[in-house]
PDB file of C-alpha atoms in Angstrom:
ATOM      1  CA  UNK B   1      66.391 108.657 103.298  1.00  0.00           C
ATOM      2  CA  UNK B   2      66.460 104.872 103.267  1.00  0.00           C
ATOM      3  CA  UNK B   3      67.284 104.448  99.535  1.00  0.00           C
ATOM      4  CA  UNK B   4      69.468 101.476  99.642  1.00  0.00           C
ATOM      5  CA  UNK B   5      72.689 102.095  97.351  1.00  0.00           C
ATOM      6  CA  UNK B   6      75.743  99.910  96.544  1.00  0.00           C
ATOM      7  CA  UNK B   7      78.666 100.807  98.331  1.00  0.00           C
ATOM      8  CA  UNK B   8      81.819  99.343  97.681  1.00  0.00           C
ATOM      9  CA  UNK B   9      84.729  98.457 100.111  1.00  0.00           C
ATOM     10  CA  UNK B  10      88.401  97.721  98.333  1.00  0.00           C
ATOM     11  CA  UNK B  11      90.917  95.195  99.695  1.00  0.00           C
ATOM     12  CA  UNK B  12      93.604  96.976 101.923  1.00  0.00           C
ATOM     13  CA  UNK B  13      91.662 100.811 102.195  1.00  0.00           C
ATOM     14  CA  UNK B  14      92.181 102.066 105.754  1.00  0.00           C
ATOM     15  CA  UNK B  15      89.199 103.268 108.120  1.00  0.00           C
ATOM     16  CA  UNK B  16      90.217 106.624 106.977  1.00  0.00           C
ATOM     17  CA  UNK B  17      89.457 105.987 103.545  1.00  0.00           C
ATOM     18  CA  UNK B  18      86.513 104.329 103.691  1.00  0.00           C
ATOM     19  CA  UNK B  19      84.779 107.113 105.916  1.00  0.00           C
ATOM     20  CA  UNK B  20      85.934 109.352 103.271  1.00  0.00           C
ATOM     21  CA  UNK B  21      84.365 107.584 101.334  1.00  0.00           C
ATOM     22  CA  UNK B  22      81.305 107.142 102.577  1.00  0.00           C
ATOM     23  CA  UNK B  23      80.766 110.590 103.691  1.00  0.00           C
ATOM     24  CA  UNK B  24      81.634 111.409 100.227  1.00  0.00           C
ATOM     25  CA  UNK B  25      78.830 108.962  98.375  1.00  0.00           C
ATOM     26  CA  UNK B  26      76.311 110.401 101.193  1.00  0.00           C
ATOM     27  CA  UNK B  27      75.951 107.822 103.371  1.00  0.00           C
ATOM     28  CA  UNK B  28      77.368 109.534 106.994  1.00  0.00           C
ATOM     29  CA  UNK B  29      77.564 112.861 107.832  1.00  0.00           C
ATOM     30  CA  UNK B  30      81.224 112.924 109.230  1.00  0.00           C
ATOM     31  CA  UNK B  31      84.147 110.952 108.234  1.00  0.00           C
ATOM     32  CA  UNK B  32      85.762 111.868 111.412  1.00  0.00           C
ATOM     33  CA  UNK B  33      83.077 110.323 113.288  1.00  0.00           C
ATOM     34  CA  UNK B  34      83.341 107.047 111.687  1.00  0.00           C
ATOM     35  CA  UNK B  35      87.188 106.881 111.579  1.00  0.00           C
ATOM     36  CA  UNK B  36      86.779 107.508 115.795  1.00  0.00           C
ATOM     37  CA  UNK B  37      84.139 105.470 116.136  1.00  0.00           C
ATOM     38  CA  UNK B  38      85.401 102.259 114.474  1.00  0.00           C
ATOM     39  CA  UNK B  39      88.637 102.314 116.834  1.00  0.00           C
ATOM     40  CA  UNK B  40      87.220 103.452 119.598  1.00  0.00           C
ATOM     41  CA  UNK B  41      85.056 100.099 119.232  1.00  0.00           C
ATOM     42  CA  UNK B  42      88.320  98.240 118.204  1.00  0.00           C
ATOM     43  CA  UNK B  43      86.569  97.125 114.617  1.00  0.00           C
ATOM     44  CA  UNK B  44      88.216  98.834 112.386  1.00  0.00           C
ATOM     45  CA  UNK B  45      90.081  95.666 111.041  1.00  0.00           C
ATOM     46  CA  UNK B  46      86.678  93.894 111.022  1.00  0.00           C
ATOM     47  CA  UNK B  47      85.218  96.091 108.144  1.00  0.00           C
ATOM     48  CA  UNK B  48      85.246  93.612 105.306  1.00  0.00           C
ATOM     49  CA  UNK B  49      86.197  94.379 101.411  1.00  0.00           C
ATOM     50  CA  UNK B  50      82.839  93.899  99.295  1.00  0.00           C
ATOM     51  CA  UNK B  51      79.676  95.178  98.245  1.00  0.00           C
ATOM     52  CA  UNK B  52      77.433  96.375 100.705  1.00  0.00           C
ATOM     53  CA  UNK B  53      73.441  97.629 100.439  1.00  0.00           C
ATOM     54  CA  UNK B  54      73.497 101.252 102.384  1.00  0.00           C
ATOM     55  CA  UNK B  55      71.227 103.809 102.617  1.00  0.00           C
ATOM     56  CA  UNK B  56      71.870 107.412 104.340  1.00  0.00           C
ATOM     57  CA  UNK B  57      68.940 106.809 107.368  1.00  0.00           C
ATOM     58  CA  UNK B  58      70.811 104.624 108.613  1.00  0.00           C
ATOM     59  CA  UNK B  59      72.467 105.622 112.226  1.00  0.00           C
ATOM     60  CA  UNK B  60      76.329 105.404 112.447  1.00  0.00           C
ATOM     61  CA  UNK B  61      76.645 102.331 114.276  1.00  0.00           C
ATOM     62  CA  UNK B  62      74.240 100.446 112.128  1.00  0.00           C
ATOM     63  CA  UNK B  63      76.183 101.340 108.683  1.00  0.00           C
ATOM     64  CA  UNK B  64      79.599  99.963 110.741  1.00  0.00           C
ATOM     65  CA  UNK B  65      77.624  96.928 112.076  1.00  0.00           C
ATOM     66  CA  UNK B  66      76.664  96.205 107.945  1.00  0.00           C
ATOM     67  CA  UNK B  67      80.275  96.762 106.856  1.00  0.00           C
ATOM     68  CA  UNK B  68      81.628  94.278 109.811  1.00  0.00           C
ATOM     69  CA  UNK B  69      79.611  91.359 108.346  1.00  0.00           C
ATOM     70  CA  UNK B  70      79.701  89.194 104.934  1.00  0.00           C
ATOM     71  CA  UNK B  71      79.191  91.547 102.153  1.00  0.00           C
ATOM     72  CA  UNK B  72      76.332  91.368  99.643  1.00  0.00           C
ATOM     73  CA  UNK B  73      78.991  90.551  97.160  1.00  0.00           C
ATOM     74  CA  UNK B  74      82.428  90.311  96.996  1.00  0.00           C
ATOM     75  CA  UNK B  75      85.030  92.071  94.269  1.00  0.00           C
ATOM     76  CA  UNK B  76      86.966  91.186  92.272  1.00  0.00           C
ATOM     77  CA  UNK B  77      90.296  93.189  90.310  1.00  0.00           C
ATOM     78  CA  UNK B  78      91.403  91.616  87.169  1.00  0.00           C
ATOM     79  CA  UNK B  79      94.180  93.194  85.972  1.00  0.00           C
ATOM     80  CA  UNK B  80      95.369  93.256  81.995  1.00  0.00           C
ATOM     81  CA  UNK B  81      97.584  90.636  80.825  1.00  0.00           C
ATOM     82  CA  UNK B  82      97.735  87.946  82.991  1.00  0.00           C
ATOM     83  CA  UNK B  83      97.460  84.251  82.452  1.00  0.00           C
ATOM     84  CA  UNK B  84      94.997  82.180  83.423  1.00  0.00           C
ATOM     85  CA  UNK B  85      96.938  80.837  86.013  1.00  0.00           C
ATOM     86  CA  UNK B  86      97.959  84.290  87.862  1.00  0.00           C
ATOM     87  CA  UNK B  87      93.631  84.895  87.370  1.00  0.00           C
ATOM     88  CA  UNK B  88      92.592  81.874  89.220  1.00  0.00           C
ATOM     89  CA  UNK B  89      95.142  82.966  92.332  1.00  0.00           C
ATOM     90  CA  UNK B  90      92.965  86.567  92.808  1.00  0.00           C
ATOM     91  CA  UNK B  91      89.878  85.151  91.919  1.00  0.00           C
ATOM     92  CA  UNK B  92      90.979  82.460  94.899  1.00  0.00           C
ATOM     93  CA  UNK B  93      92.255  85.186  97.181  1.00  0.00           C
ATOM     94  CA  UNK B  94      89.782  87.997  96.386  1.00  0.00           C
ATOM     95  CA  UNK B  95      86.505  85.993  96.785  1.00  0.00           C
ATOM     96  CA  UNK B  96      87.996  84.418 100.242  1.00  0.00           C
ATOM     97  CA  UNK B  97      88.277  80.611  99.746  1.00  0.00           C
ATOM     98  CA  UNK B  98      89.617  78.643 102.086  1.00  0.00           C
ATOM     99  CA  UNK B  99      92.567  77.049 101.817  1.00  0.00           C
ATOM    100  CA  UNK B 100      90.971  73.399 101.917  1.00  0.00           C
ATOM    101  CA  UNK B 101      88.698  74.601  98.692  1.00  0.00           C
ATOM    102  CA  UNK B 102      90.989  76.366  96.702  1.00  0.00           C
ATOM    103  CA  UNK B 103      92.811  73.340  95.593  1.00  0.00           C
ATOM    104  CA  UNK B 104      89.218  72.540  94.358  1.00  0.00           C
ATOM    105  CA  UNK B 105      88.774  75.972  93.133  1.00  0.00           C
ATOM    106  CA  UNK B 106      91.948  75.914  91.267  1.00  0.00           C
ATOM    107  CA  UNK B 107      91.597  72.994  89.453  1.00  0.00           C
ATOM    108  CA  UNK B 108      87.802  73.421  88.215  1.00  0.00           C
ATOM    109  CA  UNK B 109      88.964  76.814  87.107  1.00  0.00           C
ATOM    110  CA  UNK B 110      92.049  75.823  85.088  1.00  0.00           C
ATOM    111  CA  UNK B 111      90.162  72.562  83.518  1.00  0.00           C
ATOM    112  CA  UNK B 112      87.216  74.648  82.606  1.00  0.00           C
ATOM    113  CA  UNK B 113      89.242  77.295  80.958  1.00  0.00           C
ATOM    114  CA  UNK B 114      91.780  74.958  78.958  1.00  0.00           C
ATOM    115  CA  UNK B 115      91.634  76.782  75.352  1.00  0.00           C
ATOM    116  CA  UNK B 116      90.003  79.964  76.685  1.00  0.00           C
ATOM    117  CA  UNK B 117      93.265  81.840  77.059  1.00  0.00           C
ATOM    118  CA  UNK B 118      92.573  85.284  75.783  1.00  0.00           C
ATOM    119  CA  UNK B 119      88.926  85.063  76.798  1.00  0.00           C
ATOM    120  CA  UNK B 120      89.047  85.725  79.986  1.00  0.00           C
ATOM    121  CA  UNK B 121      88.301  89.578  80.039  1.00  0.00           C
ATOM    122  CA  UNK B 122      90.098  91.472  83.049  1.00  0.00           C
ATOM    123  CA  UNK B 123      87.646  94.299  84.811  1.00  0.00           C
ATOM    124  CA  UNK B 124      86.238  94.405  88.125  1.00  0.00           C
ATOM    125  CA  UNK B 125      83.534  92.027  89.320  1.00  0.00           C
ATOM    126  CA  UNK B 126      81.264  91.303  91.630  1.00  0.00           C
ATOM    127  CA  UNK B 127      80.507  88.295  93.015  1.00  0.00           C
ATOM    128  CA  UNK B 128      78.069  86.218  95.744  1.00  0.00           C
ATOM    129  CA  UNK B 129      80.088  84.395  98.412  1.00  0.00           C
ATOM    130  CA  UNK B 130      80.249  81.101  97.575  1.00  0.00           C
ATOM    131  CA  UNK B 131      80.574  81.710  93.388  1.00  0.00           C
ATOM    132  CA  UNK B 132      81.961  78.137  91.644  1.00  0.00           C
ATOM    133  CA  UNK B 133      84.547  78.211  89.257  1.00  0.00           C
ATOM    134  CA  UNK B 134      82.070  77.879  86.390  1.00  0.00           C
ATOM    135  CA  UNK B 135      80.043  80.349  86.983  1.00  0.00           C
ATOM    136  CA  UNK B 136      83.257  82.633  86.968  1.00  0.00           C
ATOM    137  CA  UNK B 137      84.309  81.533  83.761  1.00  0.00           C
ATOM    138  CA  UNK B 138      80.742  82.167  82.694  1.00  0.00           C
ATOM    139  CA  UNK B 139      80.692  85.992  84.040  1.00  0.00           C
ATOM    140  CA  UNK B 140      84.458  86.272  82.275  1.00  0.00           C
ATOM    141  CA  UNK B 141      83.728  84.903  78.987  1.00  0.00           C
ATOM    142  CA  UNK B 142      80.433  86.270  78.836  1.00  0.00           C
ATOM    143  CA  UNK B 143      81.897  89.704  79.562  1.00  0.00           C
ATOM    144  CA  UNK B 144      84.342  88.999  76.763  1.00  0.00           C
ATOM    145  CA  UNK B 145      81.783  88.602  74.286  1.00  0.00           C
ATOM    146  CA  UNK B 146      80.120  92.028  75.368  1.00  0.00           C
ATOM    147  CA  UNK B 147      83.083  93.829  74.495  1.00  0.00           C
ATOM    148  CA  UNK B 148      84.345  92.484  71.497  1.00  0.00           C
ATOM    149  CA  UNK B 149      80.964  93.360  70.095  1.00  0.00           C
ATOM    150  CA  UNK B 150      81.345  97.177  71.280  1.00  0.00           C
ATOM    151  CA  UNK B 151      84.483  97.009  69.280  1.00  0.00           C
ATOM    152  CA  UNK B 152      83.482  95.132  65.988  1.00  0.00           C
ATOM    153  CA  UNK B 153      84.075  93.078  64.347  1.00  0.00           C
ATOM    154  CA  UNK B 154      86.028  94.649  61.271  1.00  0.00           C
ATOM    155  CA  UNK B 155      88.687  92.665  61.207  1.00  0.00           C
ATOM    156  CA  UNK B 156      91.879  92.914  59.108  1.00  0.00           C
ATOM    157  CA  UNK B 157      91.383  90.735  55.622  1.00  0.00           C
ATOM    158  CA  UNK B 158      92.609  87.199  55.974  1.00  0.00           C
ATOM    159  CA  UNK B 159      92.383  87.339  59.744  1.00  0.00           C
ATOM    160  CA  UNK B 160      90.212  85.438  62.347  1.00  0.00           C
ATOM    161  CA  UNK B 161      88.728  86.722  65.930  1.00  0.00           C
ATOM    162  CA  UNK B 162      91.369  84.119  67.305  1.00  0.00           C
ATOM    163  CA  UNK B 163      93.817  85.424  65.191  1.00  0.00           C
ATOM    164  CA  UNK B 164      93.298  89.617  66.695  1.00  0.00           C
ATOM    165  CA  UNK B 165      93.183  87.738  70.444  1.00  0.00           C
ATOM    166  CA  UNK B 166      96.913  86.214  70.020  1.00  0.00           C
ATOM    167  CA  UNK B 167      97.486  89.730  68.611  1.00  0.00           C
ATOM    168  CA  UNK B 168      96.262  91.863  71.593  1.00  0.00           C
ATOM    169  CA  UNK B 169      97.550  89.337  74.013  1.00  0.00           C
ATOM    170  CA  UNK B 170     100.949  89.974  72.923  1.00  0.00           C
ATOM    171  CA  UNK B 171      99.869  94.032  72.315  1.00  0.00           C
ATOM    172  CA  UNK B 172      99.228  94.054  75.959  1.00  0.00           C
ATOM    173  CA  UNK B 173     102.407  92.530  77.241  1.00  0.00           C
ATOM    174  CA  UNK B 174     104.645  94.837  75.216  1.00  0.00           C
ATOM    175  CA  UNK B 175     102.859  97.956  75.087  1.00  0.00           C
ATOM    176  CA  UNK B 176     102.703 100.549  78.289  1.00  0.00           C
ATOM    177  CA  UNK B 177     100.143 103.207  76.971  1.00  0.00           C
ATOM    178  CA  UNK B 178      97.194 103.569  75.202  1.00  0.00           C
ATOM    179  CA  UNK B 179      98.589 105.193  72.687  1.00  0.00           C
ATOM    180  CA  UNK B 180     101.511 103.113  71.783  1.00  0.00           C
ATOM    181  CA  UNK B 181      99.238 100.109  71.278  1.00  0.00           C
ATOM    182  CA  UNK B 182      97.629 100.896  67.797  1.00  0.00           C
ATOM    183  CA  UNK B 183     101.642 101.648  66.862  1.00  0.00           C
ATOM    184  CA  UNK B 184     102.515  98.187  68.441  1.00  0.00           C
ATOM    185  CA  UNK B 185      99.419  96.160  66.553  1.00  0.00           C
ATOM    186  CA  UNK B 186     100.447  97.693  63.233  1.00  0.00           C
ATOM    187  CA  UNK B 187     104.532  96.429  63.719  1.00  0.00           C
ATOM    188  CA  UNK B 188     103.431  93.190  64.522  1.00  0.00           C
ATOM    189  CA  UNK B 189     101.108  93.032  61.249  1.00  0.00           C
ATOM    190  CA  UNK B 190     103.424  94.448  58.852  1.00  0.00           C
ATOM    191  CA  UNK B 191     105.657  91.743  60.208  1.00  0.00           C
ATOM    192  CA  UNK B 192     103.243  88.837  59.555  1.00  0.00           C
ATOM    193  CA  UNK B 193     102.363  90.539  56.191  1.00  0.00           C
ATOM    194  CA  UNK B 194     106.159  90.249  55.235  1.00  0.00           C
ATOM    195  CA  UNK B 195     106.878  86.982  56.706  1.00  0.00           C
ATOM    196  CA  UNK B 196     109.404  88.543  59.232  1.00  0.00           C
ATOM    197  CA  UNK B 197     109.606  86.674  63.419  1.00  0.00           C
ATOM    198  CA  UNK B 198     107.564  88.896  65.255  1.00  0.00           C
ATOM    199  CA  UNK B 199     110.144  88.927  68.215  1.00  0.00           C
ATOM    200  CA  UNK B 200     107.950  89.458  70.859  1.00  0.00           C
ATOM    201  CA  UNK B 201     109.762  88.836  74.328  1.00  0.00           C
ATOM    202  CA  UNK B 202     106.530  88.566  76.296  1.00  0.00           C
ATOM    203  CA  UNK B 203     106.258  85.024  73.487  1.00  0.00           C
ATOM    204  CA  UNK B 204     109.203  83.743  74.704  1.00  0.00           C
ATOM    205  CA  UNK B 205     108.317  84.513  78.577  1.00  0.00           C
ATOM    206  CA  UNK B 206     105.423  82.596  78.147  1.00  0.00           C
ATOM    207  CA  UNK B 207     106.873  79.639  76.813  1.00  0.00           C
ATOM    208  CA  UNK B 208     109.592  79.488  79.376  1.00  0.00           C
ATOM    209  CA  UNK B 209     107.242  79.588  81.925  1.00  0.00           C
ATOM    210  CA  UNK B 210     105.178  76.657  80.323  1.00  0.00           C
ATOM    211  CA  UNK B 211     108.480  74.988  81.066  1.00  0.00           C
ATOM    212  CA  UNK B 212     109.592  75.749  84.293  1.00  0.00           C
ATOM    213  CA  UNK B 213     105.834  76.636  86.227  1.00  0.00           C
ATOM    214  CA  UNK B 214     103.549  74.197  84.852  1.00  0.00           C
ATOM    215  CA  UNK B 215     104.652  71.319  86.897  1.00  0.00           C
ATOM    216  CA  UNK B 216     104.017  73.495  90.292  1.00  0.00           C
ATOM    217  CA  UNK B 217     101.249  75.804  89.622  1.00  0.00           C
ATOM    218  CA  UNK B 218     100.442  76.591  92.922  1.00  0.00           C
ATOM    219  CA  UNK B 219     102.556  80.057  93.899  1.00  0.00           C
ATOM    220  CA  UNK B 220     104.748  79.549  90.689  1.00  0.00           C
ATOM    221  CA  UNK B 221     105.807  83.768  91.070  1.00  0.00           C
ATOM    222  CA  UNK B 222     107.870  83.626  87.696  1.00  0.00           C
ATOM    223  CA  UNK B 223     105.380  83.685  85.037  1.00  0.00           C
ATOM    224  CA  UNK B 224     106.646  86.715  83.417  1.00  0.00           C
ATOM    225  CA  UNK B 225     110.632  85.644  83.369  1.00  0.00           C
ATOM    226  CA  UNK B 226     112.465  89.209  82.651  1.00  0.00           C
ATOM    227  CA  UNK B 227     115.991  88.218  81.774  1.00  0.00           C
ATOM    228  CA  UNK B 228     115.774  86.502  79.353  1.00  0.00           C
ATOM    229  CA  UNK B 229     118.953  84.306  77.816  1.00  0.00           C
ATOM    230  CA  UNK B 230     120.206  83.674  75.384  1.00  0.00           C
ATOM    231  CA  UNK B 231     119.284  79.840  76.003  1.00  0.00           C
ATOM    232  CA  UNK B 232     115.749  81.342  75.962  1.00  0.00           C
ATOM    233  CA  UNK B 233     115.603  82.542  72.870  1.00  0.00           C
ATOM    234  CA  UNK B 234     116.080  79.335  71.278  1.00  0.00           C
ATOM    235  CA  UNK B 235     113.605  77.192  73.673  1.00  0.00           C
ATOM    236  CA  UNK B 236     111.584  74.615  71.526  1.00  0.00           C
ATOM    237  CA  UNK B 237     108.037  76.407  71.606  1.00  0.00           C
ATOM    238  CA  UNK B 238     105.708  77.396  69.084  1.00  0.00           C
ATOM    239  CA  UNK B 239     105.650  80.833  71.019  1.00  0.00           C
ATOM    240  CA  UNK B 240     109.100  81.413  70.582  1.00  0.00           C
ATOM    241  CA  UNK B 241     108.573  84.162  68.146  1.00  0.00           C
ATOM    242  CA  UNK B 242     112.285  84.764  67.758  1.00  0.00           C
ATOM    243  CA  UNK B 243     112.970  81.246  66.313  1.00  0.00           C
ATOM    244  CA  UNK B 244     109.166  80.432  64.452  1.00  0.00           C
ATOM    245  CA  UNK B 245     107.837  82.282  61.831  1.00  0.00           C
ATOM    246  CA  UNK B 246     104.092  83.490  62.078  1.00  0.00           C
ATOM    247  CA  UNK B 247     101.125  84.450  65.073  1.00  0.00           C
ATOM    248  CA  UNK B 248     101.682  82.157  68.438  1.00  0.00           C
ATOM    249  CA  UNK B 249      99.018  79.103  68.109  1.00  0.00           C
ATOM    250  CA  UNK B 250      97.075  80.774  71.360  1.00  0.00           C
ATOM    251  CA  UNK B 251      96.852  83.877  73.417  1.00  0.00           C
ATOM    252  CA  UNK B 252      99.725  84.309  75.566  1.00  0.00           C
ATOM    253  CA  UNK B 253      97.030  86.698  78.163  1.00  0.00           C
ATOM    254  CA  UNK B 254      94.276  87.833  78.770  1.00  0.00           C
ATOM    255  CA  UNK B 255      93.791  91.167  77.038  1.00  0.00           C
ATOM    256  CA  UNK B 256      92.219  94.403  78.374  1.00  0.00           C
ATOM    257  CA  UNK B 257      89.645  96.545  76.156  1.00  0.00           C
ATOM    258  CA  UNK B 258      92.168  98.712  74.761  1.00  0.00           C
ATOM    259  CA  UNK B 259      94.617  96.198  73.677  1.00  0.00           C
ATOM    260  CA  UNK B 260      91.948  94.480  71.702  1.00  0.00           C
ATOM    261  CA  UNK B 261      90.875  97.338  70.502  1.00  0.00           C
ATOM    262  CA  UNK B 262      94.184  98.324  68.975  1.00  0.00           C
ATOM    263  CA  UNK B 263      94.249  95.106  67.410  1.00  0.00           C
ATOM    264  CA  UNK B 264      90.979  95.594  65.049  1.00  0.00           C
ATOM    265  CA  UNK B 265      92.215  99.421  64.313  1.00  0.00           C
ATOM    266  CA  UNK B 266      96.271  98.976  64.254  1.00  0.00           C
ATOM    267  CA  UNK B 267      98.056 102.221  62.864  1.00  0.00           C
TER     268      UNK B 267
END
């Protein structure tokens, strides 16, 4: 059979798993096989993480020979909740660039997503060696856009599409299931609706870190500050939402599906 399919390689699986793997998706007859052959030839460590075009005619040593070279694509994890600033490092890490471009990288990517906090839709993506940082933002925003319409737009009265984004950025920093988000959106509305601080740590994290990582970016590993003070809770921000009434001018993340979706049906 020389149907090509996609075949897809994660960052940090083991030859073990990815023979698994591909004798599982059809594509070798023996995971054994290719977990012996690959050390045998010393090339195990070679196999690169990516998207690769396979088809099941292929011989053994041909289908290691693809997975040793550049990928068709490269992919990318975006995890829930994350600032734009902890994005750009995977994006920078995941799709390989060099350390000489990724100061270039980095700064295209945070200029052309100033205000776009919250848009940035975390899933898995796949992209061509080589991608710039706007067509990135494109395939982020644009996926955005796709699944804000699969939700609706049936918004709460009084409140805007901005507005439910601050909301299910700060849903998906406090919430840890599924199910307590929905619970989660409707605290934080029948606290706007009664004029009551929303008190939302994950606020106040984000403005500290505005503070103390903004001036050094680059591998800043305290965006998410977990003790807070007391000296925190009073910090000067609009998103201290201890000390100033009402929603956080902007997203504080990037929320996932299901946070967003909690905050269009809250409970």
């Amino acid at each position: 059979d020389t149907t090509e399919k996609r075949f897809i390689v994660s960052k940090g699986l083991s030859a073990t798993q990815i023979g698994q793997k591909l004798y599982d998706e059809g594509l070798i007859r023996n995971p054994l096989a290719f977990k012996i052959y690959v050390q045998v030839k010393g090339i195990a460590k070679k196999i690169q993480p990516g998207m690769f075009s396979l088809s099941a005619g292929q011989p053994l040593s041909e289908v290691v020979k693809r997975l040793t070279r550049n990928p068709d694509e490269l992919v990318v994890k975006i995890p829930e909740g994350l600032r734009r600033e902890e994005v750009v490092e995977i994006l920078i890490s995941s799709l390989e660039i060099d350390e000489e471009e990724s100061s270039n990288f980095r700064t295209e990517f945070l200029r052309k997503t100033e205000g776009k906090e919250g848009y940035l839709f975390p899933d898995t993506y796949y992209f061509l060696p080589g991608t710039d940082a706007g067509m990135v933002v494109s395939r982020l925003t644009g996926t955005f856009q796709q699944k804000i319409k699969e939700i609706g737009n049936k918004y709460s009265a009084g409140y805007s599409l901005n507005d439910v984004v601050i909301l299910a950025s700060l849903i998906e920093r406090e919430a840890i299931t599924t199910e307590e988000r929905p619970v989660v959106a409707g605290i934080l509305y029948n606290r706007l609706k009664d004029n009551w601080p929303l008190q939302v740590d994950a606020a106040v994290q984000y403005a500290v870190a505005n503070d103390n990582c903004k001036l050094k970016i680059k591998n800043c590993n305290d965006w998410w500050p977990k003790n807070l003070t007391k000296e925190d809770l009073e910090i000067n921000s609009p998103y201290n939402t201890y000390r100033f009434g009402g929603m956080p001018p902007a997203p504080i993340s990037n929320p996932g599906f299901e946070s967003l979706k909690a905050a269009v049906n809250p409970v």
